Amino acid sequence: MTKFRHLIWMLIAAAGLILSVSQSYAQKPDVGDQPGLLPDDSVELDPEFRKTAVLYRTSEAPGTIIVVTAERHLYLVQGNGRALRYGIGVGREGFQWQGLVNITRKAEWPDWTPPPEMIARQPYLPRFMAGGPGNPLGARAMYLGGTVYRIHGTNAPETIGGRVSSGCIRMVNEDVMDLYGRVNVGTKVVVLPIERHADMRAHAAR
């Protein structure tokens, strides 16, 4: 009987520990963007997420940007079955989206004004931050339609290839500057849902 009671108490204690851990995870703050963090230039991207010329089949016109969220890749269609492929960071779970938009504005070393929804999640964020190396928007930004989303650089290059943002599409500064110079205001941007990524096929060009 004593052993049985001891076993019951052990089970209750274990259940309490599990509940405590799960609650601590549930209360874990949303770290999101980190203002003031200077990028680590020594970070090397995985080869999969480095800028690459690829063979790419699509019916979209040359100059179109296609974001394949599931792959964490952005394609700039070149025509003749080719594209430039860049590695990106995308929205974390609950912050991914899809749609057809256009670039409505471009900015070099953009200022950052976090939207109210982000401030609500991360009240410690600055209400405004001037552009510069420590700005989470990085070296360039391309604003997408009437949304709060952008294709932009980052001060955290180690996050490329991950699902880490609040919905924006991140690129390393070198890549976003390259893309910025290749596209204009009005450029069509197609953001594909997760379930459609298998429809696209890309291969490194030789």
Backbone as JSON, one array per atom type, in Angstrom:
{
  "sequence": "MTKFRHLIWMLIAAAGLILSVSQSYAQKPDVGDQPGLLPDDSVELDPEFRKTAVLYRTSEAPGTIIVVTAERHLYLVQGNGRALRYGIGVGREGFQWQGLVNITRKAEWPDWTPPPEMIARQPYLPRFMAGGPGNPLGARAMYLGGTVYRIHGTNAPETIGGRVSSGCIRMVNEDVMDLYGRVNVGTKVVVLPIERHADMRAHAAR",
  "N": [[0.83, -1.21, 0.0], [1.93, 1.23, 0.8], [3.92, 1.53, -1.12], [2.29, 1.81, -3.35], [0.99, 4.25, -2.82], [3.21, 5.88, -2.9], [3.9, 5.66, -5.59], [1.68, 6.88, -6.77], [1.99, 9.53, -5.86], [4.35, 10.17, -7.14], [3.54, 10.13, -9.81], [1.71, 12.25, -9.8], [3.45, 14.38, -9.21], [5.09, 14.31, -11.48], [3.22, 14.94, -13.45], [2.61, 17.52, -12.67], [5.07, 18.78, -13.14], [5.3, 18.56, -15.95], [3.09, 20.13, -16.7], [3.95, 22.57, -15.71], [6.23, 23.06, -17.3], [5.05, 23.17, -19.87], [3.44, 25.42, -19.55], [5.4, 27.36, -19.21], [6.55, 27.39, -21.73], [4.36, 28.27, -23.19], [4.14, 30.84, -22.25], [6.41, 31.98, -23.19], [8.16, 34.73, -24.49], [7.53, 36.5, -27.59], [10.11, 36.79, -29.6], [10.81, 37.82, -32.13], [11.75, 40.5, -34.36], [14.95, 42.03, -33.9], [15.93, 44.94, -32.9], [18.8, 47.05, -33.28], [20.71, 45.07, -33.31], [23.77, 44.21, -34.66], [24.7, 43.02, -37.86], [26.27, 39.85, -38.34], [28.92, 39.53, -40.23], [30.44, 37.33, -40.78], [28.87, 35.14, -41.06], [28.03, 32.31, -42.93], [26.03, 31.33, -45.56], [24.04, 28.39, -45.96], [24.69, 26.36, -48.81], [22.31, 25.88, -50.24], [20.83, 28.16, -49.9], [22.13, 30.24, -51.06], [22.55, 32.8, -53.55], [21.67, 31.8, -56.77], [21.76, 30.84, -60.2], [19.15, 29.24, -61.85], [17.4, 26.6, -63.58], [14.05, 26.99, -64.35], [10.67, 26.35, -64.37], [7.87, 28.08, -65.32], [4.79, 29.85, -65.87], [4.77, 32.51, -65.51], [5.62, 35.9, -66.35], [8.84, 37.18, -67.5], [10.77, 38.94, -65.06], [8.98, 38.79, -63.01], [8.52, 38.21, -59.54], [8.64, 35.33, -57.6], [7.68, 33.87, -54.66], [8.41, 31.09, -52.86], [7.23, 29.82, -50.25], [7.41, 27.42, -48.71], [9.83, 26.34, -49.49], [11.6, 28.26, -48.71], [12.65, 30.01, -50.61], [13.19, 32.57, -53.01], [12.3, 33.47, -56.24], [13.43, 35.15, -59.11], [12.1, 35.63, -62.08], [13.6, 34.99, -65.19], [13.07, 34.37, -67.78], [12.98, 32.21, -70.73], [12.94, 29.77, -69.42], [14.46, 30.09, -67.13], [15.72, 31.34, -63.96], [16.68, 33.55, -61.28], [17.62, 32.45, -58.15], [17.1, 33.03, -54.75], [17.97, 32.67, -51.31], [15.76, 32.88, -48.53], [14.24, 34.19, -45.49], [11.19, 33.38, -43.91], [7.75, 33.91, -42.78], [7.06, 32.84, -39.45], [5.27, 30.08, -37.9], [1.84, 30.66, -38.08], [2.13, 33.18, -39.09], [2.41, 33.13, -41.78], [1.57, 33.74, -45.21], [-0.26, 34.18, -48.29], [-0.58, 35.23, -51.73], [-1.19, 37.67, -54.37], [0.59, 40.41, -55.22], [1.94, 43.72, -55.76], [5.07, 45.47, -56.05], [5.08, 48.42, -54.38], [6.6, 50.44, -53.39], [10.03, 51.42, -52.99], [12.95, 51.41, -50.96], [16.08, 52.61, -49.78], [18.22, 51.65, -47.16], [16.05, 51.63, -45.2], [13.84, 53.38, -42.9], [12.29, 52.16, -39.88], [9.12, 51.49, -38.73], [7.47, 49.83, -36.5], [4.4, 48.03, -36.91], [1.18, 48.45, -35.2], [0.2, 45.91, -34.41], [2.52, 44.39, -34.07], [3.79, 45.81, -32.05], [2.02, 45.3, -30.0], [2.55, 42.61, -29.52], [5.23, 42.7, -28.89], [6.01, 44.75, -26.77], [8.31, 46.1, -26.01], [9.6, 47.06, -28.23], [11.05, 49.69, -30.25], [9.21, 52.63, -31.19], [9.88, 53.85, -33.47], [12.59, 53.57, -35.74], [15.54, 54.71, -37.11], [16.98, 54.17, -40.37], [19.74, 51.91, -40.95], [22.71, 49.9, -40.19], [21.98, 48.41, -37.87], [19.27, 48.18, -38.06], [16.34, 46.21, -38.31], [15.25, 45.98, -40.89], [17.32, 46.06, -42.63], [19.47, 46.65, -45.5], [17.92, 47.32, -47.74], [14.5, 47.77, -48.81], [11.48, 46.52, -50.15], [8.26, 47.36, -50.64], [5.11, 45.77, -50.27], [2.26, 45.92, -52.03], [-0.78, 46.97, -50.45], [-0.22, 45.93, -48.01], [1.29, 45.15, -44.76], [3.62, 43.98, -45.22], [6.98, 43.32, -46.41], [9.66, 42.81, -48.73], [12.82, 42.5, -47.58], [16.1, 43.46, -46.3], [18.26, 42.16, -43.68], [19.34, 42.25, -40.26], [20.13, 39.98, -39.15], [21.58, 37.64, -40.45], [21.87, 34.93, -40.03], [19.35, 33.86, -39.83], [18.32, 33.29, -42.28], [16.71, 31.01, -44.4], [15.09, 30.04, -42.51], [11.97, 29.9, -40.61], [10.93, 32.58, -39.37], [10.05, 35.23, -39.22], [7.63, 37.96, -38.87], [5.97, 37.76, -40.99], [7.1, 39.18, -43.06], [9.46, 39.01, -45.82], [12.64, 37.97, -45.65], [16.01, 38.73, -46.64], [19.55, 38.24, -47.07], [21.67, 41.12, -46.78], [23.36, 41.58, -49.01], [22.1, 40.12, -51.04], [19.52, 41.29, -51.1], [20.12, 43.83, -51.96], [21.05, 43.27, -54.5], [18.71, 42.19, -55.71], [17.04, 44.41, -55.46], [18.16, 46.21, -57.27], [17.39, 45.07, -59.63], [14.65, 45.1, -60.0], [11.57, 46.96, -60.37], [9.31, 49.54, -59.12], [6.0, 48.43, -59.17], [6.5, 45.87, -60.0], [5.41, 42.53, -60.27], [4.54, 40.32, -57.66], [4.37, 37.1, -56.57], [3.2, 35.19, -54.03], [3.41, 32.07, -52.94], [1.27, 29.53, -51.57], [1.91, 27.04, -49.02], [1.03, 24.45, -49.83], [1.26, 24.44, -52.56], [3.87, 24.35, -53.33], [5.03, 22.1, -54.4], [4.32, 22.13, -57.04], [6.15, 23.61, -58.41], [9.25, 23.57, -60.13], [12.7, 23.52, -59.92], [16.05, 23.74, -61.0], [19.57, 23.76, -60.63], [21.28, 25.81, -62.87], [23.4, 24.92, -65.54]],
  "CA": [[0.0, 0.0, 0.0], [2.84, 2.38, 0.87], [4.54, 1.67, -2.43], [1.26, 2.3, -4.27], [0.82, 5.69, -2.56], [4.42, 6.55, -3.38], [3.79, 5.72, -7.05], [0.67, 7.9, -7.09], [2.58, 10.85, -5.64], [5.34, 10.38, -8.21], [2.8, 10.45, -11.02], [1.17, 13.61, -9.62], [4.57, 15.31, -9.31], [5.5, 14.34, -12.89], [2.2, 15.69, -14.19], [2.79, 18.93, -12.32], [6.26, 19.26, -13.83], [4.95, 18.7, -17.37], [2.22, 21.29, -16.83], [4.77, 23.77, -15.48], [7.07, 23.28, -18.48], [4.19, 23.59, -20.98], [3.03, 26.79, -19.3], [6.54, 28.25, -19.44], [6.67, 27.54, -23.17], [3.23, 29.07, -23.66], [4.36, 32.22, -21.85], [7.67, 32.42, -23.76], [7.9, 35.92, -25.28], [7.73, 36.49, -29.03], [11.32, 37.59, -29.74], [10.66, 38.56, -33.38], [12.86, 41.31, -34.84], [15.84, 42.5, -32.84], [16.53, 46.23, -33.25], [20.1, 47.35, -32.71], [21.64, 43.96, -33.51], [24.61, 44.41, -35.84], [24.83, 41.75, -38.57], [27.54, 39.13, -38.28], [29.34, 39.35, -41.62], [31.14, 36.06, -40.94], [27.89, 34.07, -41.27], [28.03, 31.74, -44.28], [24.76, 30.67, -45.85], [24.02, 27.06, -46.53], [24.68, 26.48, -50.28], [20.94, 25.88, -50.75], [20.22, 29.48, -49.77], [22.94, 31.25, -51.73], [22.04, 33.23, -54.85], [22.03, 30.82, -57.78], [20.99, 30.79, -61.44], [18.53, 27.92, -61.94], [16.37, 26.33, -64.57], [12.8, 27.14, -63.58], [9.51, 26.32, -65.25], [6.74, 28.86, -64.83], [4.07, 30.61, -66.89], [4.86, 33.93, -65.18], [6.46, 36.67, -67.27], [10.14, 37.61, -66.98], [10.69, 40.08, -64.16], [8.09, 38.46, -61.89], [9.09, 37.59, -58.33], [7.83, 34.23, -57.05], [8.14, 33.46, -53.33], [7.96, 29.74, -52.53], [7.37, 29.85, -48.8], [7.81, 26.13, -48.16], [11.25, 26.11, -49.8], [12.38, 29.43, -48.28], [13.34, 30.52, -51.79], [12.57, 33.61, -53.84], [12.75, 33.36, -57.63], [13.22, 36.25, -60.03], [11.97, 34.97, -63.38], [14.46, 35.58, -66.21], [12.62, 33.98, -69.11], [13.66, 31.07, -71.34], [13.02, 28.67, -68.46], [15.5, 30.34, -66.14], [15.42, 32.3, -62.88], [17.65, 33.71, -60.2], [17.03, 31.95, -56.9], [17.72, 33.56, -53.53], [17.48, 32.14, -50.04], [14.99, 33.86, -47.75], [13.57, 33.81, -44.26], [9.76, 33.62, -44.09], [6.97, 34.01, -41.56], [6.96, 31.67, -38.61], [3.93, 29.5, -37.85], [0.8, 31.62, -37.73], [2.41, 34.46, -39.74], [2.62, 32.92, -43.2], [0.47, 34.25, -46.01], [-0.15, 33.95, -49.73], [-1.32, 36.22, -52.48], [-0.62, 38.33, -55.54], [0.74, 41.83, -54.91], [2.95, 44.42, -56.55], [5.94, 46.36, -55.3], [4.51, 49.76, -54.42], [7.61, 51.42, -52.99], [11.36, 50.9, -52.72], [13.7, 52.31, -50.08], [17.43, 52.24, -49.38], [18.41, 51.79, -45.73], [14.74, 52.16, -44.78], [13.43, 53.53, -41.51], [11.38, 51.09, -39.43], [8.05, 51.84, -37.8], [6.72, 48.59, -36.27], [2.95, 48.22, -36.88], [0.58, 48.27, -33.87], [0.08, 44.49, -34.06], [3.82, 43.94, -33.6], [4.01, 46.47, -30.77], [1.19, 44.58, -29.02], [3.23, 41.36, -29.19], [6.56, 43.0, -28.39], [5.89, 46.14, -26.32], [9.61, 46.72, -25.79], [10.16, 47.56, -29.48], [10.97, 51.14, -30.46], [8.09, 53.03, -32.06], [10.51, 54.28, -34.72], [14.04, 53.37, -35.77], [16.13, 55.19, -38.36], [17.69, 53.16, -41.15], [21.15, 51.71, -40.64], [23.1, 48.49, -40.05], [21.28, 47.72, -36.78], [17.83, 48.19, -38.32], [15.9, 44.88, -38.77], [14.91, 45.97, -42.32], [18.54, 45.9, -43.4], [19.97, 47.63, -46.47], [16.92, 47.69, -48.74], [13.15, 47.24, -48.59], [10.5, 46.64, -51.23], [6.97, 47.3, -49.95], [4.23, 44.91, -51.06], [0.85, 46.29, -52.09], [-1.28, 47.71, -49.3], [0.0, 45.12, -46.81], [2.37, 45.6, -43.88], [4.75, 43.11, -45.51], [8.03, 43.81, -47.28], [10.88, 42.05, -48.98], [13.81, 43.42, -47.02], [17.33, 42.89, -45.78], [18.17, 41.74, -42.28], [20.54, 42.37, -39.42], [20.33, 38.64, -38.57], [21.72, 36.76, -41.62], [21.78, 33.52, -39.64], [17.96, 33.41, -39.86], [17.92, 32.95, -43.66], [16.42, 29.58, -44.49], [14.22, 29.68, -41.4], [10.62, 30.48, -40.49], [11.28, 33.38, -38.2], [9.59, 36.61, -39.26], [6.21, 38.22, -38.63], [5.31, 37.72, -42.29], [7.95, 39.76, -44.09], [10.38, 38.11, -46.51], [13.99, 38.44, -45.35], [17.15, 38.32, -47.46], [20.79, 38.86, -46.61], [21.79, 42.45, -47.37], [23.97, 41.49, -50.34], [21.09, 39.63, -51.99], [18.41, 42.22, -51.26], [20.62, 44.93, -52.79], [21.08, 42.76, -55.87], [17.33, 42.13, -56.19], [16.55, 45.8, -55.5], [18.63, 46.82, -58.5], [16.85, 44.36, -60.8], [13.19, 45.22, -60.11], [11.03, 48.32, -60.29], [7.97, 49.7, -58.56], [5.03, 47.82, -60.07], [6.84, 44.47, -60.23], [4.46, 41.54, -59.75], [5.09, 39.4, -56.66], [3.48, 35.97, -56.31], [3.58, 34.45, -52.82], [2.71, 30.79, -53.06], [0.97, 28.81, -50.32], [2.73, 25.85, -48.76], [0.61, 23.24, -50.53], [1.52, 24.52, -53.99], [5.29, 24.41, -53.65], [5.41, 20.93, -55.18], [4.03, 22.38, -58.45], [7.25, 24.33, -59.01], [10.43, 22.77, -60.29], [13.87, 24.34, -60.2], [17.31, 22.99, -61.01], [20.71, 24.65, -60.84], [21.65, 25.92, -64.28], [24.8, 24.57, -65.86]],
  "C": [[0.86, 1.26, 0.0], [3.5, 2.64, -0.47], [3.56, 2.24, -3.44], [1.06, 3.8, -4.1], [2.02, 6.48, -3.08], [4.38, 6.72, -4.9], [2.8, 6.79, -7.49], [1.25, 9.29, -6.95], [3.62, 11.18, -6.7], [4.66, 10.78, -9.51], [2.24, 11.86, -10.97], [2.28, 14.64, -9.79], [5.03, 15.44, -10.76], [4.52, 15.15, -13.72], [2.33, 17.19, -13.92], [3.97, 19.54, -13.03], [5.98, 19.5, -15.3], [4.09, 19.92, -17.59], [3.01, 22.58, -16.67], [5.61, 24.1, -16.69], [6.24, 23.79, -19.64], [3.73, 25.02, -20.8], [4.17, 27.77, -19.56], [6.77, 28.46, -20.92], [5.57, 28.43, -23.72], [3.45, 30.54, -23.36], [5.66, 32.78, -22.41], [7.43, 33.62, -24.66], [8.22, 35.73, -26.75], [8.95, 37.39, -29.3], [11.33, 38.39, -31.03], [11.92, 39.29, -33.81], [13.66, 41.88, -33.67], [16.51, 43.8, -33.25], [17.87, 46.43, -32.56], [21.12, 46.25, -32.86], [22.45, 44.2, -34.77], [24.83, 43.07, -36.53], [26.23, 41.16, -38.44], [27.96, 38.79, -39.71], [30.08, 38.03, -41.85], [30.18, 34.89, -41.17], [27.92, 33.61, -42.72], [26.71, 30.98, -44.48], [25.0, 29.24, -46.3], [23.97, 27.2, -48.05], [23.28, 26.54, -50.88], [20.33, 27.28, -50.77], [21.09, 30.6, -50.31], [22.33, 31.59, -53.1], [22.59, 32.3, -55.93], [21.17, 31.01, -59.03], [20.45, 29.38, -61.61], [17.64, 27.83, -63.18], [15.05, 26.28, -63.83], [11.63, 27.25, -64.54], [8.37, 27.1, -64.62], [6.07, 29.56, -66.01], [4.14, 32.11, -66.63], [5.87, 34.62, -66.1], [7.82, 36.99, -66.65], [10.0, 38.88, -66.13], [9.8, 39.85, -62.96], [8.89, 37.85, -60.74], [8.12, 36.52, -57.85], [8.46, 33.8, -55.73], [7.55, 32.08, -53.03], [8.24, 29.54, -51.04], [7.92, 28.55, -48.24], [9.29, 25.85, -48.38], [12.16, 27.13, -49.15], [13.27, 29.9, -49.41], [12.51, 31.6, -52.45], [13.17, 33.49, -55.23], [12.45, 34.66, -58.38], [13.26, 35.66, -61.43], [12.78, 35.73, -64.43], [13.96, 35.34, -67.63], [13.45, 32.83, -69.64], [13.9, 29.94, -70.34], [14.08, 28.85, -67.39], [15.03, 31.35, -65.1], [16.64, 32.45, -62.0], [16.96, 33.3, -58.91], [17.84, 32.48, -55.72], [17.16, 32.83, -52.33], [16.8, 33.24, -49.24], [14.62, 33.29, -46.38], [12.11, 34.2, -44.41], [9.05, 33.68, -42.74], [6.96, 32.71, -40.77], [5.51, 31.19, -38.56], [2.92, 30.53, -37.35], [0.98, 32.97, -38.4], [2.7, 34.3, -41.23], [1.38, 33.35, -43.98], [0.71, 33.91, -47.48], [-0.92, 35.04, -50.46], [-0.54, 36.76, -53.67], [-0.6, 39.82, -55.25], [1.74, 42.44, -55.89], [3.85, 45.21, -55.62], [5.41, 47.78, -55.47], [5.5, 50.85, -54.03], [8.92, 50.71, -52.74], [12.1, 51.91, -51.84], [15.08, 51.74, -49.78], [17.64, 52.57, -47.91], [17.15, 52.38, -45.09], [14.62, 52.37, -43.27], [12.44, 52.42, -41.17], [10.4, 51.64, -38.42], [7.21, 50.58, -37.57], [5.22, 48.86, -36.23], [2.38, 47.94, -35.49], [0.48, 46.81, -33.44], [1.4, 43.95, -33.5], [4.14, 44.55, -32.23], [3.22, 45.75, -29.67], [1.87, 43.29, -28.58], [4.56, 41.62, -28.51], [6.6, 44.46, -27.92], [7.21, 46.85, -26.08], [10.21, 47.32, -27.06], [10.09, 49.08, -29.55], [9.79, 51.46, -31.37], [8.6, 53.52, -33.41], [12.0, 54.02, -34.61], [14.56, 53.81, -37.12], [16.89, 54.07, -39.05], [19.16, 53.09, -40.77], [21.44, 50.24, -40.42], [22.36, 47.73, -38.96], [19.78, 47.66, -36.95], [17.4, 46.82, -38.85], [15.52, 44.83, -40.25], [16.14, 45.91, -43.21], [18.77, 47.0, -44.42], [18.92, 48.12, -47.46], [15.56, 47.11, -48.34], [12.3, 47.5, -49.82], [9.13, 46.36, -50.62], [5.94, 46.65, -50.87], [2.77, 45.33, -50.94], [0.44, 47.18, -50.94], [-1.1, 46.96, -48.01], [1.06, 45.76, -45.92], [3.65, 44.82, -44.17], [5.72, 43.76, -46.5], [8.98, 42.67, -47.62], [12.0, 42.97, -48.51], [15.07, 42.67, -46.59], [17.16, 42.49, -44.32], [19.47, 42.03, -41.55], [20.83, 41.04, -38.72], [20.46, 37.63, -39.71], [21.61, 35.28, -41.29], [20.35, 32.99, -39.68], [17.49, 33.05, -41.28], [17.8, 31.44, -43.78], [15.48, 29.12, -43.39], [12.84, 30.3, -41.52], [10.62, 31.31, -39.21], [10.6, 34.74, -38.13], [8.12, 36.72, -38.89], [5.44, 38.33, -39.95], [6.12, 38.33, -43.41], [8.9, 38.71, -44.66], [11.78, 38.68, -46.36], [15.0, 37.91, -46.35], [18.41, 38.88, -46.82], [20.97, 40.17, -47.37], [22.37, 42.42, -48.79], [22.94, 41.09, -51.39], [19.96, 40.65, -52.18], [18.86, 43.44, -52.07], [20.68, 44.52, -54.25], [19.67, 42.74, -56.47], [16.76, 43.53, -56.39], [16.94, 46.47, -56.81], [18.06, 46.2, -59.76], [15.35, 44.56, -61.0], [12.77, 46.67, -59.92], [9.73, 48.34, -59.51], [6.97, 49.2, -59.6], [5.31, 46.36, -60.36], [5.83, 43.55, -59.55], [5.17, 40.58, -58.81], [4.03, 38.34, -56.35], [4.0, 35.23, -55.08], [2.74, 33.18, -52.78], [2.43, 30.16, -51.7], [1.81, 27.55, -50.22], [2.34, 24.68, -49.67], [0.9, 23.27, -52.02], [3.0, 24.45, -54.34], [5.74, 23.25, -54.51], [5.15, 21.13, -56.67], [5.2, 23.02, -59.17], [8.48, 23.44, -59.07], [11.6, 23.68, -60.64], [15.13, 23.47, -60.12], [18.44, 23.98, -61.26], [21.1, 24.64, -62.31], [23.12, 25.57, -64.47], [25.28, 25.4, -67.03]]
}
